[in-house]
C-alpha cells in the first residue's frame, strides 16, 4: 500500500484603481504551485511470500515511484489600462505575462515556458 | 460547411430580432472594439499557451455589443473575434412573459502535448547471464515532436414561447451541438502480450447534437410538462490503420505459430482510434404543485441509447419525487424518494481458439454481461428548523441501495447499500458576522468491487494440466488463483465544511473556509484504502475609496490517497 499526494496552492491579488475620471488601471498577480508525488514502493521480501520458488529474482523498484512525480509553478502578472480620450471613445490595453516552470518533466518532457499576450485597441460606444 | 450554415442562421435570427426590436420604442446602445491580439512565447509554448491558438498573432481583432431595451422587452448581442479558431457570438431576448430565448456560438483551440512514453521501457534481468537480456517492454513514437491540437466549437440555443394564456401553455425547446476537429496522439499496443506500444498522429473529427422539445401547462394547482429528448454522437474521423506485429517469443523471436495462437490480432492491419455512432431518445414527464398543505414535485424519465455500429442498446427508466411541507412557522420537512433501472445488452465475445494446434485448443467465447445493469433506490428526509433569530439548522437522514444484476457473475446480484446523515448549522449574530458548519457521514456496505481483481494464491498443488498429454499449465488457469476483491470506494466517509464571513469597517470583508473529507475502506482483507481531502481558503476584499478596490487570497487543495501498487512480474 502506497500513499499518493496531490497538492495545489494558489495565491492571488487583484486591484483596480481610477486615478482620474478618464483613466482606470487594473492589476493582478497569481502564483500557483501544483505538486503530485507517490511514496516509495517497498515491495515485500519475495522469498517470504512464495516459499523460495522465486528467490532468485531481484525486485528493486527504487525509482519507480518517481515516474508519478509532477511539479509545476505558474507565475502570472496582468495589467490593464483604459483611457477615455473623449466621451464614447476609449483606448484599452491588456497585458498578461505567464511563466510556467516544470520541475519534473515526466510524461511530456520539460514543459517550462513563458508567454506574453497584449490585447490592445480602441472602443467606440454610442 | 454546417458550421458556416449555423453562423448564417445565427446572424439571420439576430437581424430578425434587431428588426423586431426596432419596431418598438427602444433604448439602444452600441459598443465596437477594434484592435490587435499579439502573443510571444519563450521555450515550450503548448502548456503555458494551452488555450491559445498556437503562436498566432491577430493584427485585427474585434468585439461588437448591442443592447436595446424597452418597457417589457430586451435584446442583446455580443460577439468577439480573435482569429479563425478563437471567437464567440451570442444573442438573448425577452419579450414580456410571452417569449424568451438565447443563442450562443463559441470556438477555441486547445493544444496538447506528446506523451513521450518513457515509462514504457523495461527489460527483465536474467540471473543466469547476469544481464538485462530477458523479456522486454518497449515503445516507439512514430511522429516525434508532433504538435497536436483540437478545435472545439459549441452552439447552444433555448426558446420559450407562450402558446396560450389559457392554462399558461408553453412550448420550450433547447439545442446543443459540439464539434471537435484536429489531431491527437493515438496509442496502439501489440506483440505477444502488450509488450510494444506505438504512438502516432490520429485525426479527431466528431459531432454531438442534442435536442429537447416540450410542452408545459398549468392544470388546477399543478404544473405538468412533457419533454422529448434526442442526442446523437458521430465520429467522422478517418480510421488510423495499425499494423499488429507478428507474435513471437519476445526474447528469441521463435515459436511464431505458437505465440500467434495466443493473441487476437497477429501480423495484420486493423483500424484503431474509432468511436461508435450512438443515438439516444428520452421521454420525461414532470410535475409540480400544491398537494394538501405541502408541495409535491417529481419527474419520470425513460431513455433508450443505441450503439448504431454494433446494434447494442441501453434502456432505462427513472423517477424522482420530492415533497416539502411546513410543519410549523419555524420548521419545514423535505422528503425525497427516487429510483432507477438500467438494462444494457450483453455482448457475445468471439475469440480465436487459444493455442490452436499447440496443445490446448481452448474455446474462450463467452457472453459479457454489463456491469451497468442495475436497480437503484434512494430515500431521504431533511428537517429544517430556525432555532432563534440568529441560528438555524437542518438534519438529514437517508438510505440508498444499488443492486447490480448478474454481477460479478451470472445470477449473482451484488447489492450495495448506504446510510447517510447530514447536519448543518448556520449562525449569524449580526449583519457583520455569518458562520456555517456542515457535517456529513456516509456508511456503505458492499461497495462496488472489481471481483477477484488482484493477487493470486500459490498455484503449486492447485493447478494441473488440462491436457493429460502435456505438462503445461496455461496462463488462463491462473484466473482460478485470484482471490482479492479491489475497489477505491469507501465504506466510511466523513465530510466537514466550515465557513466564516466577517465584514469589518466600511468596505472591508474577509472570508475563511475549510472543507475536510476523509474516507476509508478497511474491509478488503489485506488492502487498506484511504483518501483525505483538505481545502482551506482565505480571501480579503477591500474598497478603501470609490476609486480603489482590491481582492487577495489563498486557497489550497490537498488530496492524499492510499491504495495498492501492484508490479507485474514477467512469467507471472
PDB file of N, CA and C in Angstrom, chain A residues 69-101:
ATOM      1  N   UNK A  69       5.782  11.611 -10.219  1.00  0.00           N
ATOM      2  CA  UNK A  69       6.002  12.946  -9.647  1.00  0.00           C
ATOM      3  C   UNK A  69       5.714  14.047 -10.659  1.00  0.00           C
ATOM      4  N   UNK A  70       4.970  15.047 -10.218  1.00  0.00           N
ATOM      5  CA  UNK A  70       4.701  16.226 -11.046  1.00  0.00           C
ATOM      6  C   UNK A  70       4.931  17.456 -10.177  1.00  0.00           C
ATOM      7  N   UNK A  71       5.472  18.511 -10.754  1.00  0.00           N
ATOM      8  CA  UNK A  71       5.592  19.775 -10.011  1.00  0.00           C
ATOM      9  C   UNK A  71       5.638  20.931 -11.006  1.00  0.00           C
ATOM     10  N   UNK A  72       4.613  21.782 -10.921  1.00  0.00           N
ATOM     11  CA  UNK A  72       4.535  22.962 -11.781  1.00  0.00           C
ATOM     12  C   UNK A  72       4.486  24.205 -10.897  1.00  0.00           C
ATOM     13  N   UNK A  73       5.122  25.278 -11.379  1.00  0.00           N
ATOM     14  CA  UNK A  73       4.981  26.582 -10.740  1.00  0.00           C
ATOM     15  C   UNK A  73       4.556  27.566 -11.825  1.00  0.00           C
ATOM     16  N   UNK A  74       3.465  28.256 -11.573  1.00  0.00           N
ATOM     17  CA  UNK A  74       2.949  29.199 -12.565  1.00  0.00           C
ATOM     18  C   UNK A  74       2.872  30.584 -11.940  1.00  0.00           C
ATOM     19  N   UNK A  75       3.544  31.535 -12.564  1.00  0.00           N
ATOM     20  CA  UNK A  75       3.502  32.930 -12.109  1.00  0.00           C
ATOM     21  C   UNK A  75       2.823  33.752 -13.204  1.00  0.00           C
ATOM     22  N   UNK A  76       1.818  34.517 -12.818  1.00  0.00           N
ATOM     23  CA  UNK A  76       1.057  35.269 -13.810  1.00  0.00           C
ATOM     24  C   UNK A  76       0.882  36.719 -13.352  1.00  0.00           C
ATOM     25  N   UNK A  77       1.260  37.648 -14.224  1.00  0.00           N
ATOM     26  CA  UNK A  77       1.037  39.075 -13.968  1.00  0.00           C
ATOM     27  C   UNK A  77       0.072  39.611 -15.021  1.00  0.00           C
ATOM     28  N   UNK A  78      -0.857  40.436 -14.582  1.00  0.00           N
ATOM     29  CA  UNK A  78      -1.780  41.062 -15.524  1.00  0.00           C
ATOM     30  C   UNK A  78      -1.827  42.562 -15.289  1.00  0.00           C
ATOM     31  N   UNK A  79      -1.921  43.304 -16.367  1.00  0.00           N
ATOM     32  CA  UNK A  79      -2.016  44.762 -16.259  1.00  0.00           C
ATOM     33  C   UNK A  79      -3.013  45.251 -17.300  1.00  0.00           C
ATOM     34  N   UNK A  80      -3.923  46.116 -16.884  1.00  0.00           N
ATOM     35  CA  UNK A  80      -4.906  46.663 -17.806  1.00  0.00           C
ATOM     36  C   UNK A  80      -4.995  48.176 -17.680  1.00  0.00           C
ATOM     37  N   UNK A  81      -5.273  48.821 -18.782  1.00  0.00           N
ATOM     38  CA  UNK A  81      -5.393  50.285 -18.794  1.00  0.00           C
ATOM     39  C   UNK A  81      -6.553  50.671 -19.705  1.00  0.00           C
ATOM     40  N   UNK A  82      -7.396  51.555 -19.211  1.00  0.00           N
ATOM     41  CA  UNK A  82      -8.470  52.118 -20.046  1.00  0.00           C
ATOM     42  C   UNK A  82      -8.388  53.633 -19.928  1.00  0.00           C
ATOM     43  N   UNK A  83      -8.225  54.299 -21.053  1.00  0.00           N
ATOM     44  CA  UNK A  83      -8.151  55.766 -21.022  1.00  0.00           C
ATOM     45  C   UNK A  83      -9.204  56.347 -21.961  1.00  0.00           C
ATOM     46  N   UNK A  84     -10.105  57.138 -21.408  1.00  0.00           N
ATOM     47  CA  UNK A  84     -11.173  57.726 -22.207  1.00  0.00           C
ATOM     48  C   UNK A  84     -10.637  58.988 -22.895  1.00  0.00           C
ATOM     49  N   UNK A  85     -10.452  58.884 -24.194  1.00  0.00           N
ATOM     50  CA  UNK A  85      -9.908  60.013 -24.958  1.00  0.00           C
ATOM     51  C   UNK A  85     -10.949  61.134 -25.022  1.00  0.00           C
ATOM     52  N   UNK A  86     -12.169  60.752 -25.304  1.00  0.00           N
ATOM     53  CA  UNK A  86     -13.300  61.667 -25.195  1.00  0.00           C
ATOM     54  C   UNK A  86     -14.546  60.823 -25.004  1.00  0.00           C
ATOM     55  N   UNK A  87     -15.663  61.426 -24.725  1.00  0.00           N
ATOM     56  CA  UNK A  87     -16.886  60.679 -24.454  1.00  0.00           C
ATOM     57  C   UNK A  87     -17.166  59.658 -25.557  1.00  0.00           C
ATOM     58  N   UNK A  88     -17.301  58.368 -25.165  1.00  0.00           N
ATOM     59  CA  UNK A  88     -17.620  57.321 -26.121  1.00  0.00           C
ATOM     60  C   UNK A  88     -16.426  56.807 -26.897  1.00  0.00           C
ATOM     61  N   UNK A  89     -15.226  57.284 -26.631  1.00  0.00           N
ATOM     62  CA  UNK A  89     -14.050  56.875 -27.392  1.00  0.00           C
ATOM     63  C   UNK A  89     -12.937  56.567 -26.393  1.00  0.00           C
ATOM     64  N   UNK A  90     -12.599  55.266 -26.233  1.00  0.00           N
ATOM     65  CA  UNK A  90     -11.684  54.834 -25.170  1.00  0.00           C
ATOM     66  C   UNK A  90     -10.552  53.986 -25.743  1.00  0.00           C
ATOM     67  N   UNK A  91      -9.341  54.251 -25.271  1.00  0.00           N
ATOM     68  CA  UNK A  91      -8.197  53.413 -25.616  1.00  0.00           C
ATOM     69  C   UNK A  91      -8.059  52.340 -24.534  1.00  0.00           C
ATOM     70  N   UNK A  92      -7.903  51.068 -24.937  1.00  0.00           N
ATOM     71  CA  UNK A  92      -7.770  49.982 -23.959  1.00  0.00           C
ATOM     72  C   UNK A  92      -6.523  49.159 -24.265  1.00  0.00           C
ATOM     73  N   UNK A  93      -5.899  48.691 -23.217  1.00  0.00           N
ATOM     74  CA  UNK A  93      -4.799  47.741 -23.412  1.00  0.00           C
ATOM     75  C   UNK A  93      -4.762  46.775 -22.233  1.00  0.00           C
ATOM     76  N   UNK A  94      -4.417  45.542 -22.544  1.00  0.00           N
ATOM     77  CA  UNK A  94      -4.360  44.481 -21.529  1.00  0.00           C
ATOM     78  C   UNK A  94      -3.104  43.670 -21.799  1.00  0.00           C
ATOM     79  N   UNK A  95      -2.255  43.548 -20.800  1.00  0.00           N
ATOM     80  CA  UNK A  95      -1.006  42.796 -20.962  1.00  0.00           C
ATOM     81  C   UNK A  95      -0.990  41.675 -19.932  1.00  0.00           C
ATOM     82  N   UNK A  96      -0.743  40.463 -20.399  1.00  0.00           N
ATOM     83  CA  UNK A  96      -0.651  39.314 -19.497  1.00  0.00           C
ATOM     84  C   UNK A  96       0.680  38.615 -19.701  1.00  0.00           C
ATOM     85  N   UNK A  97       1.355  38.330 -18.596  1.00  0.00           N
ATOM     86  CA  UNK A  97       2.609  37.589 -18.665  1.00  0.00           C
ATOM     87  C   UNK A  97       2.454  36.320 -17.827  1.00  0.00           C
ATOM     88  N   UNK A  98       2.758  35.173 -18.409  1.00  0.00           N
ATOM     89  CA  UNK A  98       2.672  33.901 -17.686  1.00  0.00           C
ATOM     90  C   UNK A  98       4.006  33.175 -17.816  1.00  0.00           C
ATOM     91  N   UNK A  99       4.498  32.670 -16.695  1.00  0.00           N
ATOM     92  CA  UNK A  99       5.752  31.919 -16.719  1.00  0.00           C
ATOM     93  C   UNK A  99       5.530  30.588 -16.005  1.00  0.00           C
ATOM     94  N   UNK A 100       5.707  29.513 -16.740  1.00  0.00           N
ATOM     95  CA  UNK A 100       5.488  28.173 -16.188  1.00  0.00           C
ATOM     96  C   UNK A 100       6.827  27.464 -16.029  1.00  0.00           C
ATOM     97  N   UNK A 101       7.076  26.935 -14.836  1.00  0.00           N
ATOM     98  CA  UNK A 101       8.286  26.143 -14.599  1.00  0.00           C
ATOM     99  C   UNK A 101       7.878  24.708 -14.312  1.00  0.00           C
TER     100      UNK A 101
END
